Coordinates of C-alpha atoms and ligand atoms in Angstrom, one line a residue:
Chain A
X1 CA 3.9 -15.5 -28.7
X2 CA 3.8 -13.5 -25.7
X3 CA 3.5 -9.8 -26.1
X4 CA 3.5 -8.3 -22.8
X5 CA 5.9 -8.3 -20.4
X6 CA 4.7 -9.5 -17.0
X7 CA 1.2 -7.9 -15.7
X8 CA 1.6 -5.5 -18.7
X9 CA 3.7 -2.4 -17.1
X10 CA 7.3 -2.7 -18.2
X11 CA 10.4 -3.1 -15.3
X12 CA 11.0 0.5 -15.2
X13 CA 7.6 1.7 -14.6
X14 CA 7.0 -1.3 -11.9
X15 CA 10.3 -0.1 -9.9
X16 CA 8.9 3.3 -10.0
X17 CA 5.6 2.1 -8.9
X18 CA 6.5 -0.1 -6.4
X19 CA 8.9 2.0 -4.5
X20 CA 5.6 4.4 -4.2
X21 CA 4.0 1.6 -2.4
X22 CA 7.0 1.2 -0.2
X23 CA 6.9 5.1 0.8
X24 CA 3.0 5.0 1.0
X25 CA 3.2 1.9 3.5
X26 CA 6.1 3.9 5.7
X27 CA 4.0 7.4 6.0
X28 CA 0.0 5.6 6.6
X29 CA -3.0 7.6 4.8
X30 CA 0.2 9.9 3.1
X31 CA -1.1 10.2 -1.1
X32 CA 2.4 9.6 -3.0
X33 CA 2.7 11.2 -6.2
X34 CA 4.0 8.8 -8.8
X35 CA 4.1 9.0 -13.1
X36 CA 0.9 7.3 -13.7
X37 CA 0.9 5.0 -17.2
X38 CA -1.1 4.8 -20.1
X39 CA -3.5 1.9 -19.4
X40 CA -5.5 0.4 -21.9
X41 CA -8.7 1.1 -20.4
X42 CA -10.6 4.6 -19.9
X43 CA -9.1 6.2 -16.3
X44 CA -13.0 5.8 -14.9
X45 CA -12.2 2.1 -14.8
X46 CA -9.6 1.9 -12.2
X47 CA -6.1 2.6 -13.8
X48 CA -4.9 3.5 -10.6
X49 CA -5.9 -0.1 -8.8
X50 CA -4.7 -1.5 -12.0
X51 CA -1.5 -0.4 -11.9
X52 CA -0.8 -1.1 -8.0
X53 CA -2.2 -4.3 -8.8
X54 CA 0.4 -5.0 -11.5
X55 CA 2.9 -4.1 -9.4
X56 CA 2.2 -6.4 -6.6
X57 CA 1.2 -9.5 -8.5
X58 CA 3.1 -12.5 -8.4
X59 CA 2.6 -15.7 -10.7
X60 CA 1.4 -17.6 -7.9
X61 CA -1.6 -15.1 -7.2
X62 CA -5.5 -15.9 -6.9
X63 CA -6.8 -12.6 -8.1
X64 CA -10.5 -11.6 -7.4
X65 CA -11.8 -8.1 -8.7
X66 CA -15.2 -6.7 -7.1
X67 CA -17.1 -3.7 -8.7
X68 CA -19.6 -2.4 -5.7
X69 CA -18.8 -5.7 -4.4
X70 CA -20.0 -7.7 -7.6
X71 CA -17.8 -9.6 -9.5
X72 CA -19.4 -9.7 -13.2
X73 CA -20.1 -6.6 -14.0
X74 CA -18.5 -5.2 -17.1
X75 CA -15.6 -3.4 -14.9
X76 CA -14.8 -6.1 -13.2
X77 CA -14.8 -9.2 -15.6
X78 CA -13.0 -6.9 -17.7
X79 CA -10.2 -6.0 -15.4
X80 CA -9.9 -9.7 -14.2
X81 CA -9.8 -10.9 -17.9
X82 CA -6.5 -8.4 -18.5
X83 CA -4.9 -10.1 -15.4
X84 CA -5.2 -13.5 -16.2
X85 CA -4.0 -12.5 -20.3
X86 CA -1.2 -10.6 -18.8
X87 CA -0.1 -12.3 -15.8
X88 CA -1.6 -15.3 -16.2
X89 CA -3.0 -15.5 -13.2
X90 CA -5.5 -17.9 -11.3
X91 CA -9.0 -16.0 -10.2
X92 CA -11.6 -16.2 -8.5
X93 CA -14.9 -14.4 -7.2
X94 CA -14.9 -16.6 -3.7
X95 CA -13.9 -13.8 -0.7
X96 CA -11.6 -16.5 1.1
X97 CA -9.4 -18.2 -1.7
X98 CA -8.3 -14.6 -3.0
X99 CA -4.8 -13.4 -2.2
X100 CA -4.8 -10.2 -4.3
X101 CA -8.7 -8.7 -4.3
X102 CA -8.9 -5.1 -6.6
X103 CA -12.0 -3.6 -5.7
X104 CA -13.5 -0.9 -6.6
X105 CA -16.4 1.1 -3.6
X106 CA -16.6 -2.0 -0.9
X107 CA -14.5 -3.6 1.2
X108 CA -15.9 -7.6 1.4
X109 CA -18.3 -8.6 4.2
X110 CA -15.9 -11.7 5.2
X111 CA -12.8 -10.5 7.4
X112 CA -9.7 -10.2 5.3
X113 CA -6.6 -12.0 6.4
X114 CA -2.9 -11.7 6.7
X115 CA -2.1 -12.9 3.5
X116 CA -4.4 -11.1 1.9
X117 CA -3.8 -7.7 -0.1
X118 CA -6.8 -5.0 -0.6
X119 CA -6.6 -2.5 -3.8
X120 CA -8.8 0.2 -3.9
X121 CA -9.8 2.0 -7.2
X122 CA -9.5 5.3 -6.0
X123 CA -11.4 8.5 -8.0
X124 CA -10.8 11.5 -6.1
X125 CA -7.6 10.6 -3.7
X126 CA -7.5 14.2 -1.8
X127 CA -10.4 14.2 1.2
X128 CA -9.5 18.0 1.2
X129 CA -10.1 18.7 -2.3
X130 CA -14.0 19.2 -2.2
X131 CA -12.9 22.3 0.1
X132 CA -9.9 23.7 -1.1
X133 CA -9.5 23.0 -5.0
X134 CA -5.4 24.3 -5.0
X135 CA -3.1 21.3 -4.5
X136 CA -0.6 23.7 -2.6
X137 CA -3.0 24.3 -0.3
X138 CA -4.2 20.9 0.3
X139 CA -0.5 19.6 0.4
X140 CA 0.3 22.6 3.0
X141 CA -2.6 21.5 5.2
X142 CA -1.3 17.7 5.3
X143 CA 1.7 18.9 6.1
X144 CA 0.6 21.4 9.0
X145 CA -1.9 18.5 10.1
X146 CA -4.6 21.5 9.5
X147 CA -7.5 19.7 9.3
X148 CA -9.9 22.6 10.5
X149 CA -11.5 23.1 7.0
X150 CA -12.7 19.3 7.3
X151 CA -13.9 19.5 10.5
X152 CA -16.3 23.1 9.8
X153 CA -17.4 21.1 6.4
X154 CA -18.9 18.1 9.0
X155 CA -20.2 20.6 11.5
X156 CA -21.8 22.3 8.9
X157 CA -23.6 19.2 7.8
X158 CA -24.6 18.7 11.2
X159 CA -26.1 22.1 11.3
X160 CA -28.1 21.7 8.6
X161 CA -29.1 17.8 8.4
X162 CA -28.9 17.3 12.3
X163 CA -25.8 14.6 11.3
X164 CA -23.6 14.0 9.7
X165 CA -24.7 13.6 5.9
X166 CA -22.1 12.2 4.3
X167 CA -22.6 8.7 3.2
X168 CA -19.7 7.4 0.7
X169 CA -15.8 8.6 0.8
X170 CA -16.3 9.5 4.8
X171 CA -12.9 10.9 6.0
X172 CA -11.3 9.1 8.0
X173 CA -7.8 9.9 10.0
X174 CA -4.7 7.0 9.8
X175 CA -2.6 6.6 12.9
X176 CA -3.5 9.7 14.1
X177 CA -1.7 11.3 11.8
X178 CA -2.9 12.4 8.2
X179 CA -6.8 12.5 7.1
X180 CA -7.4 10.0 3.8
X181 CA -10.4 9.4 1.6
X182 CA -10.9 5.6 1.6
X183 CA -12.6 5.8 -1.6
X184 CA -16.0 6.0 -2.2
X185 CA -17.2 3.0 -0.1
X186 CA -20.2 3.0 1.7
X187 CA -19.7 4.7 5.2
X188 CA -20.9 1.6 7.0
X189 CA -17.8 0.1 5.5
X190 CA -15.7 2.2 7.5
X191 CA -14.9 0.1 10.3
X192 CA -13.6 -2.4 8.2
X193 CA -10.6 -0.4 7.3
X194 CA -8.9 -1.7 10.2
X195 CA -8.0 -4.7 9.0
X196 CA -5.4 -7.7 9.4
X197 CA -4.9 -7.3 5.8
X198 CA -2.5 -4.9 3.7
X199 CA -4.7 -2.1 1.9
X200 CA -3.3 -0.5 -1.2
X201 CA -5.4 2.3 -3.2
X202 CA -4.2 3.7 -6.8
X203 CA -5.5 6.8 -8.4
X204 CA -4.8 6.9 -12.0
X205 CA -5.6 10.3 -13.5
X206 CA -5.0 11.9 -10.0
X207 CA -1.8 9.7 -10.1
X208 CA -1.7 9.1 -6.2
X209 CA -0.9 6.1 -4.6
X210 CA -1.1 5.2 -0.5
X211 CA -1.3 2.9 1.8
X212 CA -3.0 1.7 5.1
X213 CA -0.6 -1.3 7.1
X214 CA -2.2 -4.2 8.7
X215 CA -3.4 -3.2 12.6
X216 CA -3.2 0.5 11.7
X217 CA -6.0 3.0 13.5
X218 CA -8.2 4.1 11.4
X219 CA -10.9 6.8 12.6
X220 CA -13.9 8.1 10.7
X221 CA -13.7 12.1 11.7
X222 CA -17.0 12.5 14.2
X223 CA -17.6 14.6 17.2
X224 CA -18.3 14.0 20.9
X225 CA -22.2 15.4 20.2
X226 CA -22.5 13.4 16.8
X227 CA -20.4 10.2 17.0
X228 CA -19.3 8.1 13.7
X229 CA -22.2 6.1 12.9
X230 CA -21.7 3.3 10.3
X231 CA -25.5 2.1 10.2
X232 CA -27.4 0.9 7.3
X233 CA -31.0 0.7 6.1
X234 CA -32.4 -1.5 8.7
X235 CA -33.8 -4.5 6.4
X236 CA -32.4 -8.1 6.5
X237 CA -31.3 -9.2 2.7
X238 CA -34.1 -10.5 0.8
X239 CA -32.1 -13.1 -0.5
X240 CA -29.7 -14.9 2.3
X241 CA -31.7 -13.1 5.3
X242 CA -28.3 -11.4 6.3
X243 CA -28.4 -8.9 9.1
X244 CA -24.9 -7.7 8.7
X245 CA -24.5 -7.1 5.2
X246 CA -24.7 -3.7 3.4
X247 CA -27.3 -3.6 0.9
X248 CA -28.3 -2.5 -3.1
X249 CA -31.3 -1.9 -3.4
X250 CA -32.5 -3.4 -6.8
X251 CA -35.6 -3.2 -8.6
X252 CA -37.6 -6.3 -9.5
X253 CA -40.1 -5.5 -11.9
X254 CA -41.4 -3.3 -14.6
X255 CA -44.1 -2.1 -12.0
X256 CA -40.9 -1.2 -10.3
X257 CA -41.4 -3.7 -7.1
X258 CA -38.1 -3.3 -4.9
X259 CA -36.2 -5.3 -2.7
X260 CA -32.9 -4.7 -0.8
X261 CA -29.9 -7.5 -1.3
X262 CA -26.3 -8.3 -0.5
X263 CA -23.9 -5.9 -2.2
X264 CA -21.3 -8.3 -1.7
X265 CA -22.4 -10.9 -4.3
X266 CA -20.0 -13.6 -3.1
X267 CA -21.1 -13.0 0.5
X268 CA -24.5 -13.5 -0.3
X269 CA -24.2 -16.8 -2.6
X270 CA -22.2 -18.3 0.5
X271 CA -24.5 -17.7 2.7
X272 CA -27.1 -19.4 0.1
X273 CA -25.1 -22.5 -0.5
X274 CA -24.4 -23.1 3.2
X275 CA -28.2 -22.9 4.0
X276 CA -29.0 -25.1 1.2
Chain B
X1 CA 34.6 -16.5 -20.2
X2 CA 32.4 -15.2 -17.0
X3 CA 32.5 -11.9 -15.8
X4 CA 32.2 -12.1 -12.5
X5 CA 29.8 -9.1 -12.1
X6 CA 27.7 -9.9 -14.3
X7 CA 26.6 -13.1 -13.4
X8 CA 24.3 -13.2 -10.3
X9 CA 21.5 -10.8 -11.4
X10 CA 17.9 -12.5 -11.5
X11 CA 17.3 -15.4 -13.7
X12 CA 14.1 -14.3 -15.1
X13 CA 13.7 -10.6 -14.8
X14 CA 10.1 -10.0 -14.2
X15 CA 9.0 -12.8 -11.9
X16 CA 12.0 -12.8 -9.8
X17 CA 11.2 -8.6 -9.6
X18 CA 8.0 -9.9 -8.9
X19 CA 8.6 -12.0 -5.8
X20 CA 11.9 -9.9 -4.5
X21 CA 8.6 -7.0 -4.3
X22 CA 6.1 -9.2 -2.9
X23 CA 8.6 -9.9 0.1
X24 CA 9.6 -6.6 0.6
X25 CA 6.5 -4.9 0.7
X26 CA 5.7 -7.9 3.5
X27 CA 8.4 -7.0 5.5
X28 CA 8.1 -3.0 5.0
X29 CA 4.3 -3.4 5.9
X30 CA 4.4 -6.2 8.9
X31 CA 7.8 -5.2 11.1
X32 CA 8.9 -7.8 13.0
X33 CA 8.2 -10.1 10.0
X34 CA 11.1 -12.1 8.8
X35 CA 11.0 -12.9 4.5
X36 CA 12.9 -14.8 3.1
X37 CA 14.6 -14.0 -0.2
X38 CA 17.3 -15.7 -2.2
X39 CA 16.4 -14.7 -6.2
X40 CA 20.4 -12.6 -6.2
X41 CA 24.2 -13.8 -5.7
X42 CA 25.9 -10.5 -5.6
X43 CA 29.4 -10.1 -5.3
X44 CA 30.8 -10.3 -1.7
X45 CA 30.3 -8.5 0.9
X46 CA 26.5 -8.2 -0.3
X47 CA 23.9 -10.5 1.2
X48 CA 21.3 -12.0 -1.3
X49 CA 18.6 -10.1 -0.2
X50 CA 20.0 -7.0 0.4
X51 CA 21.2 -8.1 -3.7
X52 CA 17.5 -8.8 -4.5
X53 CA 16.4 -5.3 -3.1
X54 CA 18.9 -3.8 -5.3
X55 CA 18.2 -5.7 -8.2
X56 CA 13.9 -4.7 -7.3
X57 CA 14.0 -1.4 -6.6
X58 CA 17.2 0.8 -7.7
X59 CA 17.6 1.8 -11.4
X60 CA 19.3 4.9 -13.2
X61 CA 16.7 7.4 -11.1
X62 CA 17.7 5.9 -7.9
X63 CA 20.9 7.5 -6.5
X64 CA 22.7 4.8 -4.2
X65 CA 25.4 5.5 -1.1
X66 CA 27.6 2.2 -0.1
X67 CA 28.5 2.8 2.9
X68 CA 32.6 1.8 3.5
X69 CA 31.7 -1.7 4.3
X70 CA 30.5 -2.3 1.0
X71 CA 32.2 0.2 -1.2
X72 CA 34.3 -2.8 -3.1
X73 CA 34.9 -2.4 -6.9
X74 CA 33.0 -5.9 -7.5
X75 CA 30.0 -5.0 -6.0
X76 CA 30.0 -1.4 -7.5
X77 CA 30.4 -2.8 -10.8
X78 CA 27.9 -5.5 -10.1
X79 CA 25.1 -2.7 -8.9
X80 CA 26.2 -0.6 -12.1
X81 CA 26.0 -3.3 -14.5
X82 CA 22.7 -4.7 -13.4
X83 CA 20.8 -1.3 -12.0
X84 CA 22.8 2.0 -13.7
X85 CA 21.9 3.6 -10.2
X86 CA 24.5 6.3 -9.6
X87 CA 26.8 6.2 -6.6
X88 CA 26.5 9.1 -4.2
X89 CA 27.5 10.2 -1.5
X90 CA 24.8 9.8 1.9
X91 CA 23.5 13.3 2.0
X92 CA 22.2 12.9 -1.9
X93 CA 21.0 9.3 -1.7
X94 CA 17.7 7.4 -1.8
X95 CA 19.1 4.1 -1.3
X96 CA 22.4 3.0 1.1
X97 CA 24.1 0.1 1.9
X98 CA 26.3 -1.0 4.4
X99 CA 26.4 -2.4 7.9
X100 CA 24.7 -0.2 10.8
X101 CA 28.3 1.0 11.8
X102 CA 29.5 1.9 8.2
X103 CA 26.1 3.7 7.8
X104 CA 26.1 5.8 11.1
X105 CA 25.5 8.3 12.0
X106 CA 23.0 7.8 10.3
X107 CA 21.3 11.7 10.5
X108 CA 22.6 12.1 7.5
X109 CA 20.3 10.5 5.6
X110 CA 17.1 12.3 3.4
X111 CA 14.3 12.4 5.6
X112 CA 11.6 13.8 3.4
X113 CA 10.1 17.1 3.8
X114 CA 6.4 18.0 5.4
X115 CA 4.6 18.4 2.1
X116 CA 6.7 15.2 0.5
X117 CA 7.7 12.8 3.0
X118 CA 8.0 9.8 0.8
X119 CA 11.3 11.8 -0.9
X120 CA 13.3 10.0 2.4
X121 CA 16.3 7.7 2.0
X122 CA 15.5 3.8 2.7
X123 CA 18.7 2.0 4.2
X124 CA 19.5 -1.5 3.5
X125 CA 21.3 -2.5 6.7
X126 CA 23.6 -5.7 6.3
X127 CA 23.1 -7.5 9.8
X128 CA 25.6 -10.3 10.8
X129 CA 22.5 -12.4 12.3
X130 CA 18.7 -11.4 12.1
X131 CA 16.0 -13.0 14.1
X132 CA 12.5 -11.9 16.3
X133 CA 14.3 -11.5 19.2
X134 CA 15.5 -8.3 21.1
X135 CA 14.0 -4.9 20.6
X136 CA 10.2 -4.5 21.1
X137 CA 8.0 -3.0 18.3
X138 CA 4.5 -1.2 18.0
X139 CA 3.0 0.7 15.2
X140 CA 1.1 0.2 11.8
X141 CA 1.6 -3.3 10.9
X142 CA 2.0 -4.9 13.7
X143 CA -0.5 -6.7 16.0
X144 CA 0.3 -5.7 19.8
X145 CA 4.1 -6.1 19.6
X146 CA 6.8 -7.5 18.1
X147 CA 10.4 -8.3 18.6
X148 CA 13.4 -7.9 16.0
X149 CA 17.3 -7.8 16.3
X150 CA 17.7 -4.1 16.1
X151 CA 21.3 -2.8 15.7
X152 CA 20.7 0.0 18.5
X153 CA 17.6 1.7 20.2
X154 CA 18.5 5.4 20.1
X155 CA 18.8 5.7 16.3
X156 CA 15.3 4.1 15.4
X157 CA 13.2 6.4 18.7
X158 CA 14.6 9.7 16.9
X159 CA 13.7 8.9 13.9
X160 CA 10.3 7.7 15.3
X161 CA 10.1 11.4 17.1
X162 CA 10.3 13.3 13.2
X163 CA 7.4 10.9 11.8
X164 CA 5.7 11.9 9.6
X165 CA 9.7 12.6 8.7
X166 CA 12.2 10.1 8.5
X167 CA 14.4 7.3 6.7
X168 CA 12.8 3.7 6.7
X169 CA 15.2 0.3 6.6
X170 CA 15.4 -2.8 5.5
X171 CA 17.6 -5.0 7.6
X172 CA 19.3 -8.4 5.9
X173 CA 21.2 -11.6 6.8
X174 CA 22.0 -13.9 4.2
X175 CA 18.5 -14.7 2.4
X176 CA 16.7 -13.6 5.1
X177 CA 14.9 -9.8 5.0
X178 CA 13.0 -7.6 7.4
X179 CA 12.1 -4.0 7.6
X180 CA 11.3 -1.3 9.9
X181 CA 9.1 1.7 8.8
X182 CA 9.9 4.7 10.6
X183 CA 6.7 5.0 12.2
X184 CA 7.6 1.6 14.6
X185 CA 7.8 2.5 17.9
X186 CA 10.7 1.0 19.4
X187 CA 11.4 0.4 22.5
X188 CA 14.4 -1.4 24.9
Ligands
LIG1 ZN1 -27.7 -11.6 0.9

């Protein structure tokens, strides 16, 4: 016997859901509250993905869930396994045959597509809160467009570091209209926000959902002095030789010999295979 | 014995829900898109998918204006039967129905306010033929431009004007579905 209803979340709480989606794709980068469920998993692993990724699924689905852009660690096998019980879903970890990918910090190194949709597992969803810990403040200052507080916290940086220090979560503003965290993925992963594909991200305890549309602008916060830079460490992958790809690095020893590889494990396993 | 109203609602609950969503969210997030969606037979006038949408996203939390056009006691108890969303008038709703000229004017409609935007009414506008022709779009989700058969121009440039303010619509014809955000640009 079956004993959960479709992708586990009952009707009710799937209307609710998805007509936050809706709103978040109409207002870009715009956090919409919604009445986030019980999951059964702690909220550190991704309720908030899981739950926009619940709501989205159809049957028909190919589902492939990254963690740091791996797809078998414990996170991610786990959240995959829940899908495929609940929803009974197809998966997979290959990039290109997914039609639903949750991830949680990277966005994948191969160029999404139109039928593709991209959840985020978001922690923290408010860019502003770091600065200003009242959510009536925050929520004033979104609706002003008062992003001065921001923009002093990057100077600041730049006063003190001589750039911009900020590696992970780096603010970015939607459309030119409201500043959004885009989780913490690596900076360099920035550019990749425009994308031809739909991007969803779900925070569970903070109980936020929004949205960036296909072809929307999307602008890492910089200044004429100190452009946006989304460089990396400058080594090639020790594994597939990839210039391109952001790196881990991983230790290889118990002398504790290093060497930098793919983050994107599917990415890097391509690569392999085609040289092969 | 069938009751008329009560047949027509989605076969299997959960994946029809499922795939009404799926198109919605398509259409809502790439304008100029045309879905296609044909999980509801609601009473007449409704189309099935502006029947679908109903069926997807209204419930007993989701106040619902039908606009003239589509105020009929068959569809009303069809919508009640299926979705317990209230009946209100425009000013209080989060959903409405009806064809562009039963809807207008259409300032009348929730907008949202600057610190919640996303509390804005979405219209379901009933369209007696729907293609990519006609008024040009920009905007978030659409590559260059696009073209769909807008009911008017006016309407949709001062919404546009309030953004991050504003209603957001769905447009349908028979099983066919678009939408239009009210961040698109639209011009003549
Ligand atoms: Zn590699």
């Amino acid at each position: 016997m079956n004993a959960y209803n479709f992708a586990y979340l009952d009707e009710q709480t799937k209307r609710m859901i998805r007509r936050a989606i809706l709103k978040g794709v109409a207002v870009p980068g715009y956090q919409v509250p919604f009445a986030s469920r019980e999951m059964p998993m702690p909220y550190g692993w991704g309720t908030g993905g899981v739950q926009v990724t619940a709501a989205c699924l159809v049957p028909e689905d190919r589902l492939k869930v990254i963690d740091q852009g791996a797809d078998d660690t414990t996170n991610a096998v786990s959240i995959r396994k829940f899908f495929q019980k609940t929803a009974q879903v197809a998966v997979t970890e290959k990039t290109g045959e997914a039609t639903i990918i949750q991830t949680r910090h990277r966005i994948p190194e191969q160029a999404m597509t139109e039928d593709q949709i991209l959840v985020y597992q978001v922690p923290i969803p408010e860019p502003l809160r770091f600065l200003e810990p009242s959510e009536v403040e925050t929520r004033k200052m979104h609706a002003l467009e008062d992003y001065g507080l921001m923009h002093v916290k990057l100077y600041e940086d730049i006063a003190r570091h001589g750039e911009i220090a900020t590696a992970y979560a780096y603010p970015v503003k939607v459309e030119g209209r409201y500043v959004m965290d885009p989780s913490p993925i690596p900076k360099f992963d920035n550019p990749k926000l425009e994308s031809s594909a739909l991007q969803l991200f779900g925070a569970g305890r903070e109980q936020r959902i929004y949205a960036v549309p296909p072809y929307t602008r999307v602008v890492s916060l910089d200044f004429e002095d100190h452009p946006f830079d989304p460089s990396k460490a400058p080594h090639p992958c020790a594994l597939c030789g990839a210039e391109d790809s952001y790196l881990d690095e991983v230790i290889t020893d118990d002398a504790g010999s290093r060497m930098f590889v793919c983050s994107d494990t599917d990415y890097c396993a391509s690569r392999r295979e085609d040289a092969a | 014995m069938t009751t008329p109203q009560l047949d027509g609602g989605f076969a299997n609950l959960s994946h029809d829900a499922a795939h009404a969503f799926r198109a919605a969210l398509q259409a809502m997030a790439r304008p100029g898109r045309i879905e296609m969606l044909a999980l509801a037979r609601p009473p007449a006038p409704c189309s099935q998918a502006a029947g679908a949408l109903i069926l997807t996203l209204c419930d007993s939390t989701t106040p619902l204006y039908l606009a003239p056009s589509h105020d009929q006691p068959g569809l009303r108890e069809w919508i009640t039967f299926h979705t317990s969303a209230p009946i209100v008038r425009p000013e209080a709703a989060m959903f409405a129905l009806g064809t562009w000229d039963a809807l207008s004017p259409v300032d009348r409609f929730a907008i949202g306010t600057s610190a919640y935007p996303d509390r804005a009414a979405t219209l379901i506008v009933e369209m007696t033929s729907l293609a990519t022709k006609g008024a040009s779009l920009r905007g978030p989700g659409i590559k260059d431009r696009a073209q769909l058969s807008l009911p008017e121009i006016a309407a949709f440039q001062d919404n546009r004007r309030r953004f991050p303010l504003g209603f957001d619509c769905y447009f349908t014809c028979g099983d066919r579905l678009a939408g239009l955000p009210r961040g698109a640009i639209v011009e003549g």
